[in-house]
mmCIF file of C-alpha atoms in Angstrom:
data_model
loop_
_atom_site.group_PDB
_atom_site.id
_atom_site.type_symbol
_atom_site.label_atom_id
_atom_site.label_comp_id
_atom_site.label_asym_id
_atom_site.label_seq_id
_atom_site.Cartn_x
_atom_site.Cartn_y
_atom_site.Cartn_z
ATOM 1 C CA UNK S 22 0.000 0.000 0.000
ATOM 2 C CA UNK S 23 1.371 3.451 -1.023
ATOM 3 C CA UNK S 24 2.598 5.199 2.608
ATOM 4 C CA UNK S 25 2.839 8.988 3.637
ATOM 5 C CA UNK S 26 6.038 9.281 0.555
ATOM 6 C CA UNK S 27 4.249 7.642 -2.245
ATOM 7 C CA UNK S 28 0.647 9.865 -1.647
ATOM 8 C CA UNK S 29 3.076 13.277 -1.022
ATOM 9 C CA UNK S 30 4.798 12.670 -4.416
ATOM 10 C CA UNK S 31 1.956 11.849 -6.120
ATOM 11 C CA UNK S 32 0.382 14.744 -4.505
ATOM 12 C CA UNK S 33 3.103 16.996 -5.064
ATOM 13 C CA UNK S 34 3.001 16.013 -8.838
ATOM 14 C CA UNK S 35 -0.653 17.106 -9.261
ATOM 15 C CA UNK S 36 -0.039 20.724 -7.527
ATOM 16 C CA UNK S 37 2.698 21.381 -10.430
ATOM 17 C CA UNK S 38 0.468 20.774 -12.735
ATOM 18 C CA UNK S 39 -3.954 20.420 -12.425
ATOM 19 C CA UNK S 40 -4.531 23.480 -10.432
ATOM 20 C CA UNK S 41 -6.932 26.132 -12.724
ATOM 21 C CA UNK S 42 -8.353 22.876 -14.680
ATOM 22 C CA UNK S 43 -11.915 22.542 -15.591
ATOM 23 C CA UNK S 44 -13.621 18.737 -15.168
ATOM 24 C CA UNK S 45 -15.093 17.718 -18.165
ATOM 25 C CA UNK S 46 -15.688 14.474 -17.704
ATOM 26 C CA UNK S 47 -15.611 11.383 -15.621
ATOM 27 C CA UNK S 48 -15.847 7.705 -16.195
ATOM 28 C CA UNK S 49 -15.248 4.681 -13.877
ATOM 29 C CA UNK S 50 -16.216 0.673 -14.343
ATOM 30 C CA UNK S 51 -16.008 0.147 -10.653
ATOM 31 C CA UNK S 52 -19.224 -1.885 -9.700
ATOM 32 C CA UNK S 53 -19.694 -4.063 -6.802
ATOM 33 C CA UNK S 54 -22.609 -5.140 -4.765
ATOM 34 C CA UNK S 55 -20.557 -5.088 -1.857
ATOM 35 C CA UNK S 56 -20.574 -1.233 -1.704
ATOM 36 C CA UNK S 57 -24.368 -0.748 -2.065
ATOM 37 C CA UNK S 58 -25.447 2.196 -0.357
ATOM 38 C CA UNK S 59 -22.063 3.357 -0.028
ATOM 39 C CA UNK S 60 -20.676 6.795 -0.562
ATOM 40 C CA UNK S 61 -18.023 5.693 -2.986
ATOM 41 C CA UNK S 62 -17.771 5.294 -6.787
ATOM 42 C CA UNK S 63 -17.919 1.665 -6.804
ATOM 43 C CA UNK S 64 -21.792 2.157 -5.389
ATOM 44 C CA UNK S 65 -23.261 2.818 -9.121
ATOM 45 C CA UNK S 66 -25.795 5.543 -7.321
ATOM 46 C CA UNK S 67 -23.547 7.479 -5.567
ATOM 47 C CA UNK S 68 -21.589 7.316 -8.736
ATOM 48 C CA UNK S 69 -24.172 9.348 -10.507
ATOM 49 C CA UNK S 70 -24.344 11.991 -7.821
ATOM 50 C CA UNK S 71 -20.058 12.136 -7.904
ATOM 51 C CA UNK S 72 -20.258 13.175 -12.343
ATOM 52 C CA UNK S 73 -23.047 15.775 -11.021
ATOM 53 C CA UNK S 74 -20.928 17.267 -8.297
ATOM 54 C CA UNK S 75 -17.203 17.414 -10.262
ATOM 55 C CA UNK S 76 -18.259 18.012 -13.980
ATOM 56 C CA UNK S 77 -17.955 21.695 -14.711
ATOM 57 C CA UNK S 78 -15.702 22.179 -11.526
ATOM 58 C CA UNK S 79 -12.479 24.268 -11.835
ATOM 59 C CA UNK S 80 -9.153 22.623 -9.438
ATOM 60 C CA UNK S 81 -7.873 25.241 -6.813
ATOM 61 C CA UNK S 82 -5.582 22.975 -5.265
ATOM 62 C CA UNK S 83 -4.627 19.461 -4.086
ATOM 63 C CA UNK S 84 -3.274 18.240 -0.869
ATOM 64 C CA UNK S 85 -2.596 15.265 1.319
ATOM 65 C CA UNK S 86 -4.248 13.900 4.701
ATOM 66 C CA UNK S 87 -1.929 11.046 5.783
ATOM 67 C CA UNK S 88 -2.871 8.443 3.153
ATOM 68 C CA UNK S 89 -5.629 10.295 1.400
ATOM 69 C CA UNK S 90 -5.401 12.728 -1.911
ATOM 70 C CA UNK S 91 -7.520 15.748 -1.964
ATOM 71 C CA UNK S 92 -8.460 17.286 -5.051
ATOM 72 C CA UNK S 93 -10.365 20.368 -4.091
ATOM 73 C CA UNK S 94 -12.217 22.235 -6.373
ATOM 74 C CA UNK S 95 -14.259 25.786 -6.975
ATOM 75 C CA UNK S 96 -16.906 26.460 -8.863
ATOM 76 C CA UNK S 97 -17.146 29.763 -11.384
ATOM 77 C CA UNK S 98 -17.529 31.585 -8.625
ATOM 78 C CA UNK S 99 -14.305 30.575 -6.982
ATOM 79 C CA UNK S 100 -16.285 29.495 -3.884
ATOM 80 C CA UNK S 101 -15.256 26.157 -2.729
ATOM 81 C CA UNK S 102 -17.621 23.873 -3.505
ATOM 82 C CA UNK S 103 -16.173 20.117 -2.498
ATOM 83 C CA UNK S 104 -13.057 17.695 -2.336
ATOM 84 C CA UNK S 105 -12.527 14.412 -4.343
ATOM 85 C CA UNK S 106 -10.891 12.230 -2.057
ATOM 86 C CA UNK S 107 -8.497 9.196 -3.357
ATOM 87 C CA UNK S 108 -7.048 6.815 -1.120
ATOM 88 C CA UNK S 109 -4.941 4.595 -3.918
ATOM 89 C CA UNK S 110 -5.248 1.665 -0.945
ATOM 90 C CA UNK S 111 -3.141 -2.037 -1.603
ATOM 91 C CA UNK S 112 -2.169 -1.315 -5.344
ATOM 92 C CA UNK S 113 -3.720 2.161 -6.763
ATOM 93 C CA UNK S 114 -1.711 5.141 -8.092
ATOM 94 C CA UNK S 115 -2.839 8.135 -10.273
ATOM 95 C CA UNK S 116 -1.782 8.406 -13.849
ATOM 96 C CA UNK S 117 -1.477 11.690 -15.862
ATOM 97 C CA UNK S 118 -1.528 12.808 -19.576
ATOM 98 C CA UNK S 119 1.089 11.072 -21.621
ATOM 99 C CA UNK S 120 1.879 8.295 -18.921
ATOM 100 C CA UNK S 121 4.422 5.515 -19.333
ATOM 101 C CA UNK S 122 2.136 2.787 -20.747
ATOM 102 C CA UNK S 123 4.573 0.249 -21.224
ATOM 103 C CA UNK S 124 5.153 -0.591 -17.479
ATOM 104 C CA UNK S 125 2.914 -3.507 -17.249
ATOM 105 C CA UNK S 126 1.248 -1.931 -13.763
ATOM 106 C CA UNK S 127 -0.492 0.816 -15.388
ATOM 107 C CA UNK S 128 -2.694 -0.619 -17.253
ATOM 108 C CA UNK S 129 -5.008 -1.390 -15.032
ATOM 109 C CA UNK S 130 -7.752 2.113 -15.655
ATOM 110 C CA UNK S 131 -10.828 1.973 -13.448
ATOM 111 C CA UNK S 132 -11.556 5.865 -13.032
ATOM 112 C CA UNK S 133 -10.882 8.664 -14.907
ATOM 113 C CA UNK S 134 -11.047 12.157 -14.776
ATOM 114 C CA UNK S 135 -11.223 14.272 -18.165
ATOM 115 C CA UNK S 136 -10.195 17.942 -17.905
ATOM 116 C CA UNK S 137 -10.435 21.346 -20.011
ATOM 117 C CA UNK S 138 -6.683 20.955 -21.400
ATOM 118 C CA UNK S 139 -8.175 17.623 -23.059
ATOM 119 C CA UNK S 140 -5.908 15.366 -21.310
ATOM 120 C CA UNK S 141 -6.701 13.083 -17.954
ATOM 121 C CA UNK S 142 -6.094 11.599 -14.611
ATOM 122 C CA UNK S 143 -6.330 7.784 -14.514
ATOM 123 C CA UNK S 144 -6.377 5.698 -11.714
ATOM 124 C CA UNK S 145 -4.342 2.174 -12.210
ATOM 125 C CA UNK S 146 -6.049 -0.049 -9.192
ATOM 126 C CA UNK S 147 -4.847 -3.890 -9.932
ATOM 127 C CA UNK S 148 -6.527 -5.484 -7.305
ATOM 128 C CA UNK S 149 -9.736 -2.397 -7.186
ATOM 129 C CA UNK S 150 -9.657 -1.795 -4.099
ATOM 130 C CA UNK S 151 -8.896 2.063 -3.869
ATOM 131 C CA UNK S 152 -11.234 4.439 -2.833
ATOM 132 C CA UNK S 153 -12.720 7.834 -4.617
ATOM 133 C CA UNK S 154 -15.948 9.765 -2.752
ATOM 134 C CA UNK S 155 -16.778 13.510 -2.917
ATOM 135 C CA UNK S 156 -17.186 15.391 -0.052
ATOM 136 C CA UNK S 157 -18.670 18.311 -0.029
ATOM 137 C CA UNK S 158 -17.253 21.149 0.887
ATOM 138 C CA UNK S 159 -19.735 21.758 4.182
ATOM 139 C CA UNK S 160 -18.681 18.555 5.153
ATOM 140 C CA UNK S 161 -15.245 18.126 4.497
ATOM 141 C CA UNK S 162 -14.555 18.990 8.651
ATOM 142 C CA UNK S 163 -16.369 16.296 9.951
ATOM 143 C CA UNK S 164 -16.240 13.657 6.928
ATOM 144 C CA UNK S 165 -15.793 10.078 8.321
ATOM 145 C CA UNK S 166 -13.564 9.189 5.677
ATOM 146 C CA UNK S 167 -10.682 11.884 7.361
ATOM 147 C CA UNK S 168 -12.559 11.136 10.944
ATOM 148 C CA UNK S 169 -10.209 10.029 13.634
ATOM 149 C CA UNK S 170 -6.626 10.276 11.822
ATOM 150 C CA UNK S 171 -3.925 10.747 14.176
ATOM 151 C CA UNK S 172 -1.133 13.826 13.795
ATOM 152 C CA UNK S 173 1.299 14.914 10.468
ATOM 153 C CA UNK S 174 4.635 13.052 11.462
ATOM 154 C CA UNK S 175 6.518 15.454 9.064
ATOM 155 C CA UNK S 176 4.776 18.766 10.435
ATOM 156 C CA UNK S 177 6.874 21.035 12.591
ATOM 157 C CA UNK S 178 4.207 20.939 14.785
ATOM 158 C CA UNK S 179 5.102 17.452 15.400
ATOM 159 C CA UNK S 180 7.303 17.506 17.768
ATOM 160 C CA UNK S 181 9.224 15.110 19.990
ATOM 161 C CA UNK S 182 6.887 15.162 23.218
ATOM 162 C CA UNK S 183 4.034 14.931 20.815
ATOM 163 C CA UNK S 184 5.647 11.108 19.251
ATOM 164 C CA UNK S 185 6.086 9.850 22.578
ATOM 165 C CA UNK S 186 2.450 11.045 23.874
ATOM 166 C CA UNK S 187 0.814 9.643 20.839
ATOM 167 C CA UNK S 188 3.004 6.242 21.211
ATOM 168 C CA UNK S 189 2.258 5.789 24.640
ATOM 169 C CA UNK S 190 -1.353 5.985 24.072
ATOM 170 C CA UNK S 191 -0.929 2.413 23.211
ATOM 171 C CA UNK S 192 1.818 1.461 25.885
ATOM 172 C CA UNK S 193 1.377 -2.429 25.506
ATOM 173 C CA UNK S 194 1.070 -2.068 21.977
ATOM 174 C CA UNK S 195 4.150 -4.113 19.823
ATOM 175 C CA UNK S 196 5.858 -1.052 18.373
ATOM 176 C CA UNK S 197 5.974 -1.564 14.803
ATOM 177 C CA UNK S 198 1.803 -2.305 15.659
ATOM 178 C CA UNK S 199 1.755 1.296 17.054
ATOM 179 C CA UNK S 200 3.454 2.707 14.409
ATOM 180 C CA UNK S 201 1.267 1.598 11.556
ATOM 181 C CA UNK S 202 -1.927 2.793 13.724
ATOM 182 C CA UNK S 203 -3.040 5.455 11.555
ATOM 183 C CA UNK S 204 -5.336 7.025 14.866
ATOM 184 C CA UNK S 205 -1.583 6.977 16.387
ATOM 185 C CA UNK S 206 0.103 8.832 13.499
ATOM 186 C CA UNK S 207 -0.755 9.444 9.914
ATOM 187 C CA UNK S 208 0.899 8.187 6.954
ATOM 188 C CA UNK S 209 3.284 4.944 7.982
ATOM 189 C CA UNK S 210 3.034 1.691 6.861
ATOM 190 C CA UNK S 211 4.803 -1.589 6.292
ATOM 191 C CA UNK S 212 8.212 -0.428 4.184
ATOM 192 C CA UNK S 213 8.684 2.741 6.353
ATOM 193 C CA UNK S 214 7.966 1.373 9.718
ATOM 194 C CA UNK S 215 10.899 -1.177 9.121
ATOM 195 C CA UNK S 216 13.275 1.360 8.151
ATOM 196 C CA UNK S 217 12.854 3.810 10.896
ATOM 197 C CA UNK S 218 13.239 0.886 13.275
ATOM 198 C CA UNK S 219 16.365 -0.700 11.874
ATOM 199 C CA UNK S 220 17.799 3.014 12.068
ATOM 200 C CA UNK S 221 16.875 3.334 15.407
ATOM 201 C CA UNK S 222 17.672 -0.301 16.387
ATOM 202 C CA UNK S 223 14.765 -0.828 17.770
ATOM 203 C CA UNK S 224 12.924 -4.584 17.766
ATOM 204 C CA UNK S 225 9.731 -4.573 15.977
ATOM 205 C CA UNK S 226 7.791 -6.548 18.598
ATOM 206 C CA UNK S 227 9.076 -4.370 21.650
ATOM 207 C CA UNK S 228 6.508 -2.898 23.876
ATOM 208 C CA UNK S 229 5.948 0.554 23.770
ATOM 209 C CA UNK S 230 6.506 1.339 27.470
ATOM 210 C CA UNK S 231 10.062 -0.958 27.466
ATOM 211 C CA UNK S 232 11.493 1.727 24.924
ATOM 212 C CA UNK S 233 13.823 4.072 27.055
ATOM 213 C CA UNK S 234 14.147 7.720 26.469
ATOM 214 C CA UNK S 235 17.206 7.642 24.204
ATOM 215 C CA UNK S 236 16.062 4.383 22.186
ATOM 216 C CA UNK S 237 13.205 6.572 21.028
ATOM 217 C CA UNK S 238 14.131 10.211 20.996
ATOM 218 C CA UNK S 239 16.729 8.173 17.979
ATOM 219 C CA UNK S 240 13.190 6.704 16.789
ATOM 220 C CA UNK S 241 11.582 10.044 16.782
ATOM 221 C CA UNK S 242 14.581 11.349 14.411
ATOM 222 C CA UNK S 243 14.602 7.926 12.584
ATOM 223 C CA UNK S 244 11.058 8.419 11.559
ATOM 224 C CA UNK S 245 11.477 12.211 10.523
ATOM 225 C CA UNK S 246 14.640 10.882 8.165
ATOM 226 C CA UNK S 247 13.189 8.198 6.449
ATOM 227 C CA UNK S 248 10.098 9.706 5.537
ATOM 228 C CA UNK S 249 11.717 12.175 4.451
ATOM 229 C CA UNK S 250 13.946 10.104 2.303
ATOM 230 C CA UNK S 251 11.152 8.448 1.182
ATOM 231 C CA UNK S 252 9.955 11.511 -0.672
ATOM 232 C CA UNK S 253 13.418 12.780 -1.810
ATOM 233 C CA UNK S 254 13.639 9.680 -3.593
ATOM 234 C CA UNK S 255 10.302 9.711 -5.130
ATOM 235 C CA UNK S 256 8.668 7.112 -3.129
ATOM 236 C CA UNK S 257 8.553 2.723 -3.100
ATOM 237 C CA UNK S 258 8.174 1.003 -6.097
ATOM 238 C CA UNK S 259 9.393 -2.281 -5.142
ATOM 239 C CA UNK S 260 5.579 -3.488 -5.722
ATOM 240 C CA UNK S 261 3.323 -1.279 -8.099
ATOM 241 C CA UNK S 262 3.826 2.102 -6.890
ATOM 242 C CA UNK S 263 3.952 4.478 -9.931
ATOM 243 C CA UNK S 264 4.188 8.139 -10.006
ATOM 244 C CA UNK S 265 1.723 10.265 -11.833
ATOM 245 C CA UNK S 266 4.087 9.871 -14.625
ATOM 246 C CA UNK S 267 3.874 6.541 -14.565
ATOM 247 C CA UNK S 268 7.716 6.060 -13.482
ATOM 248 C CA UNK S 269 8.910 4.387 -10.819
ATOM 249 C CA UNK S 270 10.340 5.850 -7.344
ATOM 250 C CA UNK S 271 13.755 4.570 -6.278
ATOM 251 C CA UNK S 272 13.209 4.337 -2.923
ATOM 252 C CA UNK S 273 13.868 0.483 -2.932
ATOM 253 C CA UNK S 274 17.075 0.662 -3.767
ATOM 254 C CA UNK S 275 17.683 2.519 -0.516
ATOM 255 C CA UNK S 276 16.467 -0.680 2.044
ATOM 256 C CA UNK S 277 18.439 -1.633 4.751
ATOM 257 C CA UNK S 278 15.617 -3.832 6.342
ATOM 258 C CA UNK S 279 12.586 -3.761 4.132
ATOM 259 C CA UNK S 280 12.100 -7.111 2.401
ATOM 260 C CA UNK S 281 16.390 -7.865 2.967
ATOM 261 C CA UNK S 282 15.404 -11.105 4.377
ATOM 262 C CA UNK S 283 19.052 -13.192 4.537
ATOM 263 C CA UNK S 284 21.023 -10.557 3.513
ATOM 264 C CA UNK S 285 23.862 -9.039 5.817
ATOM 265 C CA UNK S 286 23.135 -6.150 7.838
ATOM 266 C CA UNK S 287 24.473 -2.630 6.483
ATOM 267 C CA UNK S 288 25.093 -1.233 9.720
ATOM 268 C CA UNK S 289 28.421 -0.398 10.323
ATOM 269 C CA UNK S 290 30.267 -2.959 12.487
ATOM 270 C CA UNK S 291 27.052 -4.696 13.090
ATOM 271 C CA UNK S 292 27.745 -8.620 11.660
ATOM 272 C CA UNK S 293 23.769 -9.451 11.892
ATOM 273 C CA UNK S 294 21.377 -10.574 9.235
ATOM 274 C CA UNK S 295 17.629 -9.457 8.318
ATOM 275 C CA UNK S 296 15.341 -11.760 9.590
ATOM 276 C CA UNK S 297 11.381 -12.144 8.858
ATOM 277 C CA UNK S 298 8.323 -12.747 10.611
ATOM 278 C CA UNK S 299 5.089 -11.706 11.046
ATOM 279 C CA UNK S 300 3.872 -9.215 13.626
ATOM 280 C CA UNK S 301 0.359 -8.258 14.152
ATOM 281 C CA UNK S 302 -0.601 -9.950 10.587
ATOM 282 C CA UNK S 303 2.078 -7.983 9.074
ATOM 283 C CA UNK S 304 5.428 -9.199 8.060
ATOM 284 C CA UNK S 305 8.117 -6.898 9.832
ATOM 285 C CA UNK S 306 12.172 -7.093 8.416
ATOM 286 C CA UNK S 307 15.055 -6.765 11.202
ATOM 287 C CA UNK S 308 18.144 -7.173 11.827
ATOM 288 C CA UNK S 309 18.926 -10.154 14.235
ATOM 289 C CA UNK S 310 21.899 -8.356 16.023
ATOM 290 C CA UNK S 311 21.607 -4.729 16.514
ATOM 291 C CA UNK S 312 17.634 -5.206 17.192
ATOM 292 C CA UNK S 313 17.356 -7.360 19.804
ATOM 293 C CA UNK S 314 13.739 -7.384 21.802
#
């Protein structure tokens, strides 16, 4: 699933570029009985309601809430009127204009949006599982799709007394668990969660309340850096990631924990070796040395 990096650069590549665009158009083939009654495209209703509220709608700007993309758009007036929401989910990404099509992993076009420059945004979903709704702009405050998300980990407002309150909510809690908690903190998930642990050599299956001050003020940075990272490097494609090019990121190639599983560890001095296994229903990567529990 596309983390805090992968939704920020796709985000960040739609603010260069759809801002001032009219919607035209909008076409999707999601259909499923299992969302019946539900306020997402793949309900074939609500779907009808969505063309009504976008077509004719001019972009003013697009942001990110941990996981989720926000288009946001005005109507001639310039008055807000709503928000699409995307949340790309297990294998989604957004596709723009004159996309890589050879890459096997974008091919796989369940929604569209058609704009005034003639050209569109696709969403590739493999497995069709991502989300789109509208929410209008009265509601976009109190939405339950953005309801109960915990803090911006890369916000200056995010300070180190705010990590360790919002960890310790959950003081039995395995840390790599906590971590991935998106009512603990926004935005991480399986690939960065590893990395900021192995950094801060940190077990994945520790407690939250057996961590000592130092072990995670080093956690606190580790998290800050890898995100970070993350983004400088254009997010994860190891899976299907794609950027709204339809390139990949080269994050990957910047692992020292993340799917390594046999491999020696790259800490300096440290003569340990990734291990696997599965925590909470997740699989977490660590090294067997410099992470002991």
């Amino acid at each position: 699933m596309p983390e805090l990096p992968e939704v920020q650069t796709t985000v960040s590549g739609l603010s260069a570029i759809i801002p001032g665009l009219v919607i035209t158009n909008t076409w999707t083939d999601y259909r499923s009985d299992f969302y019946r009654g539900k306020d997402v495209i793949h309900n074939p209703i609500f779907f009808k309601q969505f063309k009504k509220s976008v077509i004719g709608k001019r972009v003013s700007s697009v942001s990110r809430r941990a996981k989720n993309i926000l288009i946001h758009l005005a109507d001639n007036q310039g008055e807000m009127s709503g928000t699409i929401l995307v949340h790309m989910k297990m294998t989604g990404h957004l596709l723009y204009g004159d996309y890589n099509r050879e890459d096997p992993f974008n091919r796989f076009i369940h929604f569209t949006l058609t704009f005034s420059n003639n050209k569109t945004l696709e969403l590739s979903d493999m497995r069709r599982f991502a989300k789109v709704t509208w929410i209008p702009a009265t509601h976009l405050g109190t939405t339950t799709h953005l309801q109960g998300i915990g803090p911006e980990p890369l916000e200056d407002t995010f300070t180190y007394t705010l990590f360790k309150n919002r960890l310790h909510k959950k003081p039995n809690g395995k840390i790599k668990t906590v971590l991935m908690d998106q009512t603990v903190i926004a935005g991480i998930g399986n690939i960065y969660s590893d990395e900021m642990l192995w950094r801060a050599g940190i077990h994945p299956e520790r407690q939250v309340e057996s961590i000592g001050e130092i072990q995670l003020k080093k956690l606190f940075h580790a998290m800050k850096e890898v995100l970070n990272k993350g983004i400088d490097f254009g997010g994860d494609s190891m899976s299907d990631y794609r950027n709204i090019d339809g390139n990949r990121g080269k994050f990957q190639e910047q692992h020292c924990a993340y799917r390594r599983t046999g491999k020696k560890c790259d800490k300096k001095g440290c003569a340990g070796t990734i291990q696997r296994k599965m925590v909470g229903g997740r699989s977490a990567h660590f090294c067997d040395t410099h992470q002991q529990r």
